[in-house]
mmCIF file of N, CA and C in Angstrom:
data_model
loop_
_atom_site.group_PDB
_atom_site.id
_atom_site.type_symbol
_atom_site.label_atom_id
_atom_site.label_comp_id
_atom_site.label_asym_id
_atom_site.label_seq_id
_atom_site.Cartn_x
_atom_site.Cartn_y
_atom_site.Cartn_z
ATOM 1 N N MET U 1 0.836 -1.170 0.000
ATOM 2 C CA MET U 1 0.000 0.000 0.000
ATOM 3 C C MET U 1 0.887 1.241 0.000
ATOM 4 N N THR U 2 0.614 2.150 -0.907
ATOM 5 C CA THR U 2 1.390 3.371 -1.027
ATOM 6 C C THR U 2 0.750 4.470 -0.200
ATOM 7 N N LYS U 3 1.591 5.146 0.556
ATOM 8 C CA LYS U 3 1.112 6.247 1.384
ATOM 9 C C LYS U 3 1.057 7.509 0.537
ATOM 10 N N LYS U 4 -0.084 8.191 0.568
ATOM 11 C CA LYS U 4 -0.249 9.441 -0.168
ATOM 12 C C LYS U 4 -0.232 10.601 0.807
ATOM 13 N N VAL U 5 0.497 11.637 0.456
ATOM 14 C CA VAL U 5 0.510 12.853 1.254
ATOM 15 C C VAL U 5 -0.171 13.943 0.439
ATOM 16 N N LEU U 6 -1.240 14.477 1.006
ATOM 17 C CA LEU U 6 -1.990 15.537 0.326
ATOM 18 C C LEU U 6 -1.478 16.897 0.794
ATOM 19 N N PRO U 7 -1.583 17.897 -0.059
ATOM 20 C CA PRO U 7 -1.141 19.237 0.347
ATOM 21 C C PRO U 7 -1.935 19.750 1.545
ATOM 22 N N ASN U 8 -1.241 20.443 2.441
ATOM 23 C CA ASN U 8 -1.881 21.014 3.629
ATOM 24 C C ASN U 8 -3.100 21.848 3.283
ATOM 25 N N GLU U 9 -2.997 22.674 2.250
ATOM 26 C CA GLU U 9 -4.090 23.573 1.885
ATOM 27 C C GLU U 9 -5.367 22.787 1.589
ATOM 28 N N PHE U 10 -5.218 21.676 0.878
ATOM 29 C CA PHE U 10 -6.377 20.843 0.538
ATOM 30 C C PHE U 10 -6.987 20.244 1.797
ATOM 31 N N ILE U 11 -6.150 19.665 2.633
ATOM 32 C CA ILE U 11 -6.630 19.011 3.859
ATOM 33 C C ILE U 11 -7.319 20.023 4.768
ATOM 34 N N LEU U 12 -6.705 21.181 4.941
ATOM 35 C CA LEU U 12 -7.251 22.164 5.869
ATOM 36 C C LEU U 12 -8.524 22.816 5.336
ATOM 37 N N GLU U 13 -8.607 22.971 4.030
ATOM 38 C CA GLU U 13 -9.840 23.506 3.450
ATOM 39 C C GLU U 13 -10.995 22.519 3.652
ATOM 40 N N GLU U 14 -10.721 21.248 3.419
ATOM 41 C CA GLU U 14 -11.744 20.214 3.634
ATOM 42 C C GLU U 14 -12.106 20.103 5.113
ATOM 43 N N ALA U 15 -11.104 20.235 5.984
ATOM 44 C CA ALA U 15 -11.365 20.204 7.430
ATOM 45 C C ALA U 15 -12.309 21.333 7.808
ATOM 46 N N GLY U 16 -12.091 22.515 7.230
ATOM 47 C CA GLY U 16 -12.971 23.656 7.503
ATOM 48 C C GLY U 16 -14.407 23.374 7.125
ATOM 49 N N LYS U 17 -14.599 22.708 5.991
ATOM 50 C CA LYS U 17 -15.967 22.369 5.550
ATOM 51 C C LYS U 17 -16.640 21.414 6.538
ATOM 52 N N LEU U 18 -15.891 20.416 7.006
ATOM 53 C CA LEU U 18 -16.445 19.457 7.965
ATOM 54 C C LEU U 18 -16.768 20.126 9.298
ATOM 55 N N LEU U 19 -15.896 21.028 9.734
ATOM 56 C CA LEU U 19 -16.144 21.744 10.980
ATOM 57 C C LEU U 19 -17.397 22.600 10.881
ATOM 58 N N GLU U 20 -17.601 23.239 9.729
ATOM 59 C CA GLU U 20 -18.798 24.053 9.526
ATOM 60 C C GLU U 20 -20.070 23.214 9.596
ATOM 61 N N GLU U 21 -19.958 21.928 9.262
ATOM 62 C CA GLU U 21 -21.101 21.014 9.362
ATOM 63 C C GLU U 21 -21.339 20.546 10.795
ATOM 64 N N GLY U 22 -20.486 20.986 11.732
ATOM 65 C CA GLY U 22 -20.635 20.602 13.133
ATOM 66 C C GLY U 22 -19.868 19.358 13.520
ATOM 67 N N ARG U 23 -19.011 18.889 12.656
ATOM 68 C CA ARG U 23 -18.244 17.681 12.944
ATOM 69 C C ARG U 23 -16.934 18.017 13.653
ATOM 70 N N GLU U 24 -16.338 16.996 14.286
ATOM 71 C CA GLU U 24 -14.969 17.084 14.799
ATOM 72 C C GLU U 24 -14.049 16.623 13.688
ATOM 73 N N VAL U 25 -12.845 17.172 13.653
ATOM 74 C CA VAL U 25 -11.878 16.798 12.637
ATOM 75 C C VAL U 25 -10.564 16.433 13.326
ATOM 76 N N CYS U 26 -9.985 15.304 12.927
ATOM 77 C CA CYS U 26 -8.669 14.891 13.426
ATOM 78 C C CYS U 26 -7.706 14.844 12.248
ATOM 79 N N PHE U 27 -6.499 15.363 12.458
ATOM 80 C CA PHE U 27 -5.472 15.258 11.431
ATOM 81 C C PHE U 27 -4.099 15.402 12.071
ATOM 82 N N THR U 28 -3.095 15.060 11.299
ATOM 83 C CA THR U 28 -1.711 15.162 11.743
ATOM 84 C C THR U 28 -1.097 16.399 11.098
ATOM 85 N N PRO U 29 -0.854 17.449 11.895
ATOM 86 C CA PRO U 29 -0.274 18.663 11.310
ATOM 87 C C PRO U 29 1.184 18.457 10.942
ATOM 88 N N LEU U 30 1.657 19.279 10.025
ATOM 89 C CA LEU U 30 3.058 19.246 9.622
ATOM 90 C C LEU U 30 3.757 20.469 10.202
ATOM 91 N N GLY U 31 5.060 20.416 10.279
ATOM 92 C CA GLY U 31 5.833 21.558 10.750
ATOM 93 C C GLY U 31 6.136 21.489 12.230
ATOM 94 N N ASP U 32 7.085 22.326 12.648
ATOM 95 C CA ASP U 32 7.551 22.318 14.035
ATOM 96 C C ASP U 32 7.230 23.601 14.785
ATOM 97 N N SER U 33 6.322 24.414 14.263
ATOM 98 C CA SER U 33 6.055 25.699 14.903
ATOM 99 C C SER U 33 5.357 25.569 16.253
ATOM 100 N N MET U 34 4.832 24.384 16.571
ATOM 101 C CA MET U 34 4.150 24.208 17.854
ATOM 102 C C MET U 34 4.921 23.313 18.824
ATOM 103 N N LEU U 35 6.202 23.068 18.529
ATOM 104 C CA LEU U 35 7.024 22.341 19.495
ATOM 105 C C LEU U 35 7.095 23.137 20.784
ATOM 106 N N PRO U 36 7.149 22.534 21.910
ATOM 107 C CA PRO U 36 7.242 21.108 22.188
ATOM 108 C C PRO U 36 5.887 20.428 22.404
ATOM 109 N N PHE U 37 4.787 21.149 22.186
ATOM 110 C CA PHE U 37 3.468 20.593 22.485
ATOM 111 C C PHE U 37 2.874 19.759 21.352
ATOM 112 N N ILE U 38 3.196 20.110 20.108
ATOM 113 C CA ILE U 38 2.719 19.338 18.958
ATOM 114 C C ILE U 38 3.909 19.055 18.063
ATOM 115 N N HIS U 39 4.165 17.773 17.807
ATOM 116 C CA HIS U 39 5.269 17.344 16.945
ATOM 117 C C HIS U 39 4.720 17.108 15.543
ATOM 118 N N GLY U 40 5.149 17.963 14.608
ATOM 119 C CA GLY U 40 4.679 17.866 13.237
ATOM 120 C C GLY U 40 4.958 16.512 12.626
ATOM 121 N N GLY U 41 3.957 15.949 11.960
ATOM 122 C CA GLY U 41 4.102 14.657 11.309
ATOM 123 C C GLY U 41 3.937 13.467 12.235
ATOM 124 N N LYS U 42 3.817 13.701 13.539
ATOM 125 C CA LYS U 42 3.699 12.607 14.506
ATOM 126 C C LYS U 42 2.409 12.682 15.320
ATOM 127 N N ASP U 43 2.126 13.840 15.865
ATOM 128 C CA ASP U 43 0.963 13.996 16.746
ATOM 129 C C ASP U 43 -0.313 14.216 15.943
ATOM 130 N N THR U 44 -1.420 13.851 16.548
ATOM 131 C CA THR U 44 -2.728 14.049 15.942
ATOM 132 C C THR U 44 -3.495 15.059 16.783
ATOM 133 N N VAL U 45 -4.127 16.014 16.112
ATOM 134 C CA VAL U 45 -4.937 17.012 16.812
ATOM 135 C C VAL U 45 -6.397 16.821 16.434
ATOM 136 N N THR U 46 -7.268 17.129 17.380
ATOM 137 C CA THR U 46 -8.700 17.106 17.148
ATOM 138 C C THR U 46 -9.193 18.545 17.240
ATOM 139 N N LEU U 47 -9.969 18.957 16.242
ATOM 140 C CA LEU U 47 -10.499 20.317 16.198
ATOM 141 C C LEU U 47 -12.014 20.296 16.229
ATOM 142 N N LYS U 48 -12.570 21.340 16.831
ATOM 143 C CA LYS U 48 -14.013 21.582 16.847
ATOM 144 C C LYS U 48 -14.219 23.078 16.732
ATOM 145 N N ILE U 49 -15.415 23.461 16.362
ATOM 146 C CA ILE U 49 -15.773 24.873 16.463
ATOM 147 C C ILE U 49 -16.301 25.076 17.874
ATOM 148 N N VAL U 50 -15.693 26.012 18.592
ATOM 149 C CA VAL U 50 -16.142 26.318 19.948
ATOM 150 C C VAL U 50 -16.662 27.755 19.970
ATOM 151 N N PRO U 51 -17.616 28.048 20.847
ATOM 152 C CA PRO U 51 -18.236 29.376 20.828
ATOM 153 C C PRO U 51 -17.279 30.522 21.169
ATOM 154 N N ASN U 52 -16.364 30.300 22.093
ATOM 155 C CA ASN U 52 -15.450 31.364 22.511
ATOM 156 C C ASN U 52 -14.006 30.927 22.336
ATOM 157 N N VAL U 53 -13.215 31.786 21.741
ATOM 158 C CA VAL U 53 -11.782 31.555 21.608
ATOM 159 C C VAL U 53 -11.098 32.490 22.590
ATOM 160 N N ASP U 54 -10.187 31.929 23.390
ATOM 161 C CA ASP U 54 -9.564 32.717 24.441
ATOM 162 C C ASP U 54 -8.050 32.584 24.378
ATOM 163 N N VAL U 55 -7.353 33.457 25.087
ATOM 164 C CA VAL U 55 -5.903 33.383 25.184
ATOM 165 C C VAL U 55 -5.538 32.014 25.756
ATOM 166 N N GLY U 56 -4.579 31.354 25.136
ATOM 167 C CA GLY U 56 -4.155 30.018 25.551
ATOM 168 C C GLY U 56 -4.698 28.920 24.651
ATOM 169 N N ASP U 57 -5.771 29.193 23.913
ATOM 170 C CA ASP U 57 -6.325 28.206 22.987
ATOM 171 C C ASP U 57 -5.400 28.041 21.781
ATOM 172 N N ILE U 58 -5.359 26.831 21.254
ATOM 173 C CA ILE U 58 -4.648 26.567 20.000
ATOM 174 C C ILE U 58 -5.709 26.513 18.916
ATOM 175 N N VAL U 59 -5.520 27.325 17.873
ATOM 176 C CA VAL U 59 -6.533 27.424 16.827
ATOM 177 C C VAL U 59 -5.923 27.191 15.454
ATOM 178 N N LEU U 60 -6.775 26.732 14.556
ATOM 179 C CA LEU U 60 -6.436 26.671 13.146
ATOM 180 C C LEU U 60 -7.067 27.904 12.526
ATOM 181 N N ALA U 61 -6.230 28.760 11.921
ATOM 182 C CA ALA U 61 -6.739 30.002 11.352
ATOM 183 C C ALA U 61 -6.289 30.140 9.904
ATOM 184 N N ARG U 62 -7.139 30.777 9.120
ATOM 185 C CA ARG U 62 -6.832 31.072 7.719
ATOM 186 C C ARG U 62 -6.338 32.509 7.664
ATOM 187 N N LEU U 63 -5.116 32.673 7.166
ATOM 188 C CA LEU U 63 -4.520 33.998 7.023
ATOM 189 C C LEU U 63 -4.495 34.360 5.546
ATOM 190 N N PRO U 64 -4.244 35.623 5.223
ATOM 191 C CA PRO U 64 -4.187 36.005 3.807
ATOM 192 C C PRO U 64 -3.162 35.170 3.056
ATOM 193 N N GLY U 65 -3.484 34.846 1.844
ATOM 194 C CA GLY U 65 -2.504 34.107 1.045
ATOM 195 C C GLY U 65 -3.078 33.065 0.120
ATOM 196 N N PRO U 66 -3.921 32.148 0.404
ATOM 197 C CA PRO U 66 -4.356 31.752 1.743
ATOM 198 C C PRO U 66 -3.281 30.904 2.421
ATOM 199 N N GLN U 67 -3.060 31.198 3.643
ATOM 200 C CA GLN U 67 -2.095 30.470 4.457
ATOM 201 C C GLN U 67 -2.832 30.004 5.699
ATOM 202 N N TYR U 68 -2.523 28.815 6.152
ATOM 203 C CA TYR U 68 -3.151 28.284 7.351
ATOM 204 C C TYR U 68 -2.093 28.131 8.428
ATOM 205 N N VAL U 69 -2.466 28.453 9.668
ATOM 206 C CA VAL U 69 -1.562 28.233 10.794
ATOM 207 C C VAL U 69 -2.328 27.552 11.916
ATOM 208 N N LEU U 70 -1.624 26.692 12.620
ATOM 209 C CA LEU U 70 -2.141 26.057 13.821
ATOM 210 C C LEU U 70 -1.273 26.603 14.948
ATOM 211 N N HIS U 71 -1.736 27.703 15.557
ATOM 212 C CA HIS U 71 -0.942 28.403 16.563
ATOM 213 C C HIS U 71 -1.798 28.759 17.765
ATOM 214 N N ARG U 72 -1.107 29.179 18.816
ATOM 215 C CA ARG U 72 -1.765 29.523 20.073
ATOM 216 C C ARG U 72 -2.160 31.002 20.087
ATOM 217 N N VAL U 73 -3.313 31.278 20.672
ATOM 218 C CA VAL U 73 -3.751 32.660 20.858
ATOM 219 C C VAL U 73 -2.961 33.222 22.050
ATOM 220 N N VAL U 74 -2.147 34.249 21.793
ATOM 221 C CA VAL U 74 -1.332 34.840 22.857
ATOM 222 C C VAL U 74 -1.889 36.171 23.344
ATOM 223 N N ASP U 75 -2.795 36.759 22.580
ATOM 224 C CA ASP U 75 -3.426 38.008 23.001
ATOM 225 C C ASP U 75 -4.754 38.148 22.271
ATOM 226 N N ARG U 76 -5.643 38.872 22.901
ATOM 227 C CA ARG U 76 -6.972 39.059 22.310
ATOM 228 C C ARG U 76 -7.480 40.447 22.665
ATOM 229 N N ASN U 77 -7.996 41.128 21.659
ATOM 230 C CA ASN U 77 -8.588 42.436 21.865
ATOM 231 C C ASN U 77 -9.904 42.449 21.091
ATOM 232 N N ASN U 78 -11.000 42.179 21.808
ATOM 233 C CA ASN U 78 -12.325 42.052 21.195
ATOM 234 C C ASN U 78 -12.308 40.977 20.114
ATOM 235 N N ASN U 79 -12.490 41.359 18.844
ATOM 236 C CA ASN U 79 -12.555 40.408 17.745
ATOM 237 C C ASN U 79 -11.176 40.098 17.155
ATOM 238 N N ARG U 80 -10.157 40.825 17.573
ATOM 239 C CA ARG U 80 -8.800 40.680 17.017
ATOM 240 C C ARG U 80 -7.988 39.710 17.866
ATOM 241 N N LEU U 81 -7.367 38.713 17.212
ATOM 242 C CA LEU U 81 -6.550 37.718 17.903
ATOM 243 C C LEU U 81 -5.108 37.830 17.432
ATOM 244 N N ILE U 82 -4.174 37.641 18.353
ATOM 245 C CA ILE U 82 -2.754 37.577 18.028
ATOM 246 C C ILE U 82 -2.317 36.136 18.292
ATOM 247 N N LEU U 83 -1.698 35.516 17.268
ATOM 248 C CA LEU U 83 -1.294 34.118 17.340
ATOM 249 C C LEU U 83 0.224 34.000 17.300
ATOM 250 N N GLN U 84 0.732 32.957 17.938
ATOM 251 C CA GLN U 84 2.158 32.646 17.859
ATOM 252 C C GLN U 84 2.336 31.153 18.072
ATOM 253 N N GLY U 85 3.222 30.556 17.278
ATOM 254 C CA GLY U 85 3.550 29.156 17.474
ATOM 255 C C GLY U 85 4.376 28.986 18.734
ATOM 256 N N ASP U 86 4.137 27.914 19.477
ATOM 257 C CA ASP U 86 4.899 27.665 20.701
ATOM 258 C C ASP U 86 6.378 27.454 20.409
ATOM 259 N N GLY U 87 6.690 26.970 19.205
ATOM 260 C CA GLY U 87 8.072 26.744 18.820
ATOM 261 C C GLY U 87 8.707 27.946 18.148
ATOM 262 N N ASN U 88 7.989 29.049 18.074
ATOM 263 C CA ASN U 88 8.507 30.273 17.463
ATOM 264 C C ASN U 88 8.982 31.229 18.545
ATOM 265 N N ILE U 89 10.138 31.805 18.317
ATOM 266 C CA ILE U 89 10.676 32.765 19.271
ATOM 267 C C ILE U 89 10.157 34.156 18.956
ATOM 268 N N ARG U 90 10.043 34.442 17.680
ATOM 269 C CA ARG U 90 9.482 35.710 17.212
ATOM 270 C C ARG U 90 8.348 35.382 16.261
ATOM 271 N N GLY U 91 7.802 36.394 15.695
ATOM 272 C CA GLY U 91 6.791 36.179 14.672
ATOM 273 C C GLY U 91 5.414 35.984 15.248
ATOM 274 N N LEU U 92 4.588 36.958 15.028
ATOM 275 C CA LEU U 92 3.201 36.913 15.463
ATOM 276 C C LEU U 92 2.317 37.038 14.235
ATOM 277 N N GLU U 93 1.149 36.435 14.292
ATOM 278 C CA GLU U 93 0.155 36.581 13.233
ATOM 279 C C GLU U 93 -1.083 37.205 13.843
ATOM 280 N N GLY U 94 -1.703 38.067 13.070
ATOM 281 C CA GLY U 94 -2.954 38.663 13.509
ATOM 282 C C GLY U 94 -4.099 38.144 12.664
ATOM 283 N N CYS U 95 -5.232 37.956 13.291
ATOM 284 C CA CYS U 95 -6.421 37.535 12.560
ATOM 285 C C CYS U 95 -7.644 37.967 13.341
ATOM 286 N N THR U 96 -8.791 37.758 12.753
ATOM 287 C CA THR U 96 -10.042 38.037 13.454
ATOM 288 C C THR U 96 -10.661 36.714 13.894
ATOM 289 N N ARG U 97 -11.664 36.784 14.712
ATOM 290 C CA ARG U 97 -12.368 35.582 15.170
ATOM 291 C C ARG U 97 -12.965 34.827 13.981
ATOM 292 N N GLU U 98 -13.364 35.552 12.945
ATOM 293 C CA GLU U 98 -13.945 34.915 11.758
ATOM 294 C C GLU U 98 -12.915 34.113 10.963
ATOM 295 N N ASP U 99 -11.640 34.407 11.132
ATOM 296 C CA ASP U 99 -10.579 33.671 10.441
ATOM 297 C C ASP U 99 -10.281 32.322 11.098
ATOM 298 N N VAL U 100 -10.788 32.123 12.316
ATOM 299 C CA VAL U 100 -10.539 30.867 13.035
ATOM 300 C C VAL U 100 -11.457 29.797 12.467
ATOM 301 N N ILE U 101 -10.836 28.722 12.007
ATOM 302 C CA ILE U 101 -11.579 27.604 11.421
ATOM 303 C C ILE U 101 -12.029 26.633 12.508
ATOM 304 N N GLY U 102 -11.157 26.404 13.483
ATOM 305 C CA GLY U 102 -11.478 25.493 14.569
ATOM 306 C C GLY U 102 -10.478 25.630 15.699
ATOM 307 N N THR U 103 -10.837 25.069 16.839
ATOM 308 C CA THR U 103 -9.996 25.114 18.037
ATOM 309 C C THR U 103 -9.572 23.692 18.392
ATOM 310 N N VAL U 104 -8.320 23.534 18.763
ATOM 311 C CA VAL U 104 -7.811 22.214 19.154
ATOM 312 C C VAL U 104 -8.429 21.840 20.502
ATOM 313 N N THR U 105 -9.118 20.708 20.507
ATOM 314 C CA THR U 105 -9.731 20.211 21.737
ATOM 315 C C THR U 105 -8.973 19.018 22.303
ATOM 316 N N ALA U 106 -8.075 18.431 21.484
ATOM 317 C CA ALA U 106 -7.268 17.306 21.961
ATOM 318 C C ALA U 106 -6.003 17.177 21.121
ATOM 319 N N ILE U 107 -4.941 16.746 21.780
ATOM 320 C CA ILE U 107 -3.689 16.386 21.112
ATOM 321 C C ILE U 107 -3.421 14.949 21.513
ATOM 322 N N ASN U 108 -3.411 14.062 20.536
ATOM 323 C CA ASN U 108 -3.265 12.624 20.794
ATOM 324 C C ASN U 108 -4.279 12.140 21.829
ATOM 325 N N GLY U 109 -5.496 12.665 21.742
ATOM 326 C CA GLY U 109 -6.579 12.228 22.613
ATOM 327 C C GLY U 109 -6.605 12.887 23.981
ATOM 328 N N GLU U 110 -5.613 13.717 24.300
ATOM 329 C CA GLU U 110 -5.537 14.374 25.604
ATOM 330 C C GLU U 110 -5.884 15.849 25.475
ATOM 331 N N LYS U 111 -6.491 16.394 26.513
ATOM 332 C CA LYS U 111 -6.821 17.826 26.517
ATOM 333 C C LYS U 111 -5.522 18.624 26.416
ATOM 334 N N PRO U 112 -5.483 19.632 25.524
ATOM 335 C CA PRO U 112 -4.244 20.386 25.356
ATOM 336 C C PRO U 112 -3.940 21.312 26.533
ATOM 337 N N SER U 113 -2.657 21.532 26.738
ATOM 338 C CA SER U 113 -2.196 22.474 27.753
ATOM 339 C C SER U 113 -2.568 23.887 27.327
ATOM 340 N N ARG U 114 -2.827 24.756 28.279
ATOM 341 C CA ARG U 114 -3.110 26.159 27.983
ATOM 342 C C ARG U 114 -1.812 26.924 27.700
ATOM 343 N N GLY U 115 -0.679 26.309 27.998
ATOM 344 C CA GLY U 115 0.601 26.940 27.700
ATOM 345 C C GLY U 115 0.930 28.114 28.596
ATOM 346 N N THR U 116 0.260 28.222 29.725
ATOM 347 C CA THR U 116 0.441 29.375 30.603
ATOM 348 C C THR U 116 1.893 29.524 31.050
ATOM 349 N N PHE U 117 2.492 28.459 31.515
ATOM 350 C CA PHE U 117 3.879 28.485 31.997
ATOM 351 C C PHE U 117 4.836 28.751 30.837
ATOM 352 N N TRP U 118 4.610 28.054 29.708
ATOM 353 C CA TRP U 118 5.467 28.181 28.527
ATOM 354 C C TRP U 118 5.407 29.584 27.927
ATOM 355 N N CYS U 119 4.222 30.145 27.846
ATOM 356 C CA CYS U 119 4.038 31.468 27.238
ATOM 357 C C CYS U 119 4.266 32.602 28.229
ATOM 358 N N GLY U 120 4.357 32.285 29.501
ATOM 359 C CA GLY U 120 4.536 33.306 30.529
ATOM 360 C C GLY U 120 5.964 33.313 31.057
ATOM 361 N N ILE U 121 6.179 32.586 32.116
ATOM 362 C CA ILE U 121 7.463 32.586 32.819
ATOM 363 C C ILE U 121 8.612 32.130 31.927
ATOM 364 N N LEU U 122 8.392 31.101 31.111
ATOM 365 C CA LEU U 122 9.484 30.550 30.297
ATOM 366 C C LEU U 122 9.726 31.288 28.983
ATOM 367 N N LYS U 123 8.869 32.234 28.624
ATOM 368 C CA LYS U 123 9.000 32.906 27.327
ATOM 369 C C LYS U 123 10.395 33.489 27.080
ATOM 370 N N PRO U 124 11.020 34.167 28.053
ATOM 371 C CA PRO U 124 12.363 34.708 27.787
ATOM 372 C C PRO U 124 13.428 33.625 27.560
ATOM 373 N N PHE U 125 13.155 32.397 27.998
ATOM 374 C CA PHE U 125 14.132 31.315 27.895
ATOM 375 C C PHE U 125 13.825 30.328 26.779
ATOM 376 N N ARG U 126 12.764 30.590 26.016
ATOM 377 C CA ARG U 126 12.328 29.650 24.986
ATOM 378 C C ARG U 126 13.410 29.363 23.961
ATOM 379 N N ARG U 127 14.163 30.357 23.564
ATOM 380 C CA ARG U 127 15.206 30.162 22.553
ATOM 381 C C ARG U 127 16.176 29.067 22.996
ATOM 382 N N ILE U 128 16.635 29.152 24.235
ATOM 383 C CA ILE U 128 17.598 28.171 24.765
ATOM 384 C C ILE U 128 16.938 26.811 24.922
ATOM 385 N N ILE U 129 15.746 26.791 25.510
ATOM 386 C CA ILE U 129 15.039 25.524 25.736
ATOM 387 C C ILE U 129 14.751 24.828 24.408
ATOM 388 N N LEU U 130 14.282 25.579 23.412
ATOM 389 C CA LEU U 130 13.980 24.986 22.103
ATOM 390 C C LEU U 130 15.239 24.484 21.401
ATOM 391 N N ALA U 131 16.340 25.199 21.526
ATOM 392 C CA ALA U 131 17.596 24.751 20.910
ATOM 393 C C ALA U 131 18.026 23.414 21.500
ATOM 394 N N ILE U 132 17.957 23.300 22.806
ATOM 395 C CA ILE U 132 18.318 22.030 23.466
ATOM 396 C C ILE U 132 17.328 20.945 23.074
ATOM 397 N N TYR U 133 16.048 21.260 23.107
ATOM 398 C CA TYR U 133 14.994 20.298 22.780
ATOM 399 C C TYR U 133 15.156 19.753 21.374
ATOM 400 N N ARG U 134 15.434 20.642 20.409
ATOM 401 C CA ARG U 134 15.583 20.201 19.018
ATOM 402 C C ARG U 134 16.813 19.324 18.823
ATOM 403 N N ARG U 135 17.842 19.556 19.595
ATOM 404 C CA ARG U 135 19.033 18.696 19.507
ATOM 405 C C ARG U 135 18.773 17.305 20.092
ATOM 406 N N ILE U 136 17.940 17.262 21.135
ATOM 407 C CA ILE U 136 17.632 15.995 21.793
ATOM 408 C C ILE U 136 16.707 15.138 20.932
ATOM 409 N N ILE U 137 15.658 15.784 20.353
ATOM 410 C CA ILE U 137 14.730 14.995 19.534
ATOM 411 C C ILE U 137 15.268 14.943 18.131
#
């Protein structure tokens, strides 16, 4: 049996359609922008549409391009959300609540961490921690 890899854009667009129908969607994201909480190509995430998106939630959002990101909400001002990957030291994305396709409700079947410690106290040390972590894994 040959394994087929479909483009992210196709998978995420189809996931958005299923979420709009009220379904849950599970998939394996690619990339390392959410290390150490989500390992691209290995971990499985479950998404749902939830009524409220808050700081600490991990969301799948459609950005201009179209580009999709699975990142954590690090700040919120009314309808405006600021996103950042847990594995990113810099780089923020802005979007609106309407750009959010779904919210991660599980990673490998477990409730996701809110990232409070990682995004708060450890934020100044993330560069060092991630460098060591990437060398180990």
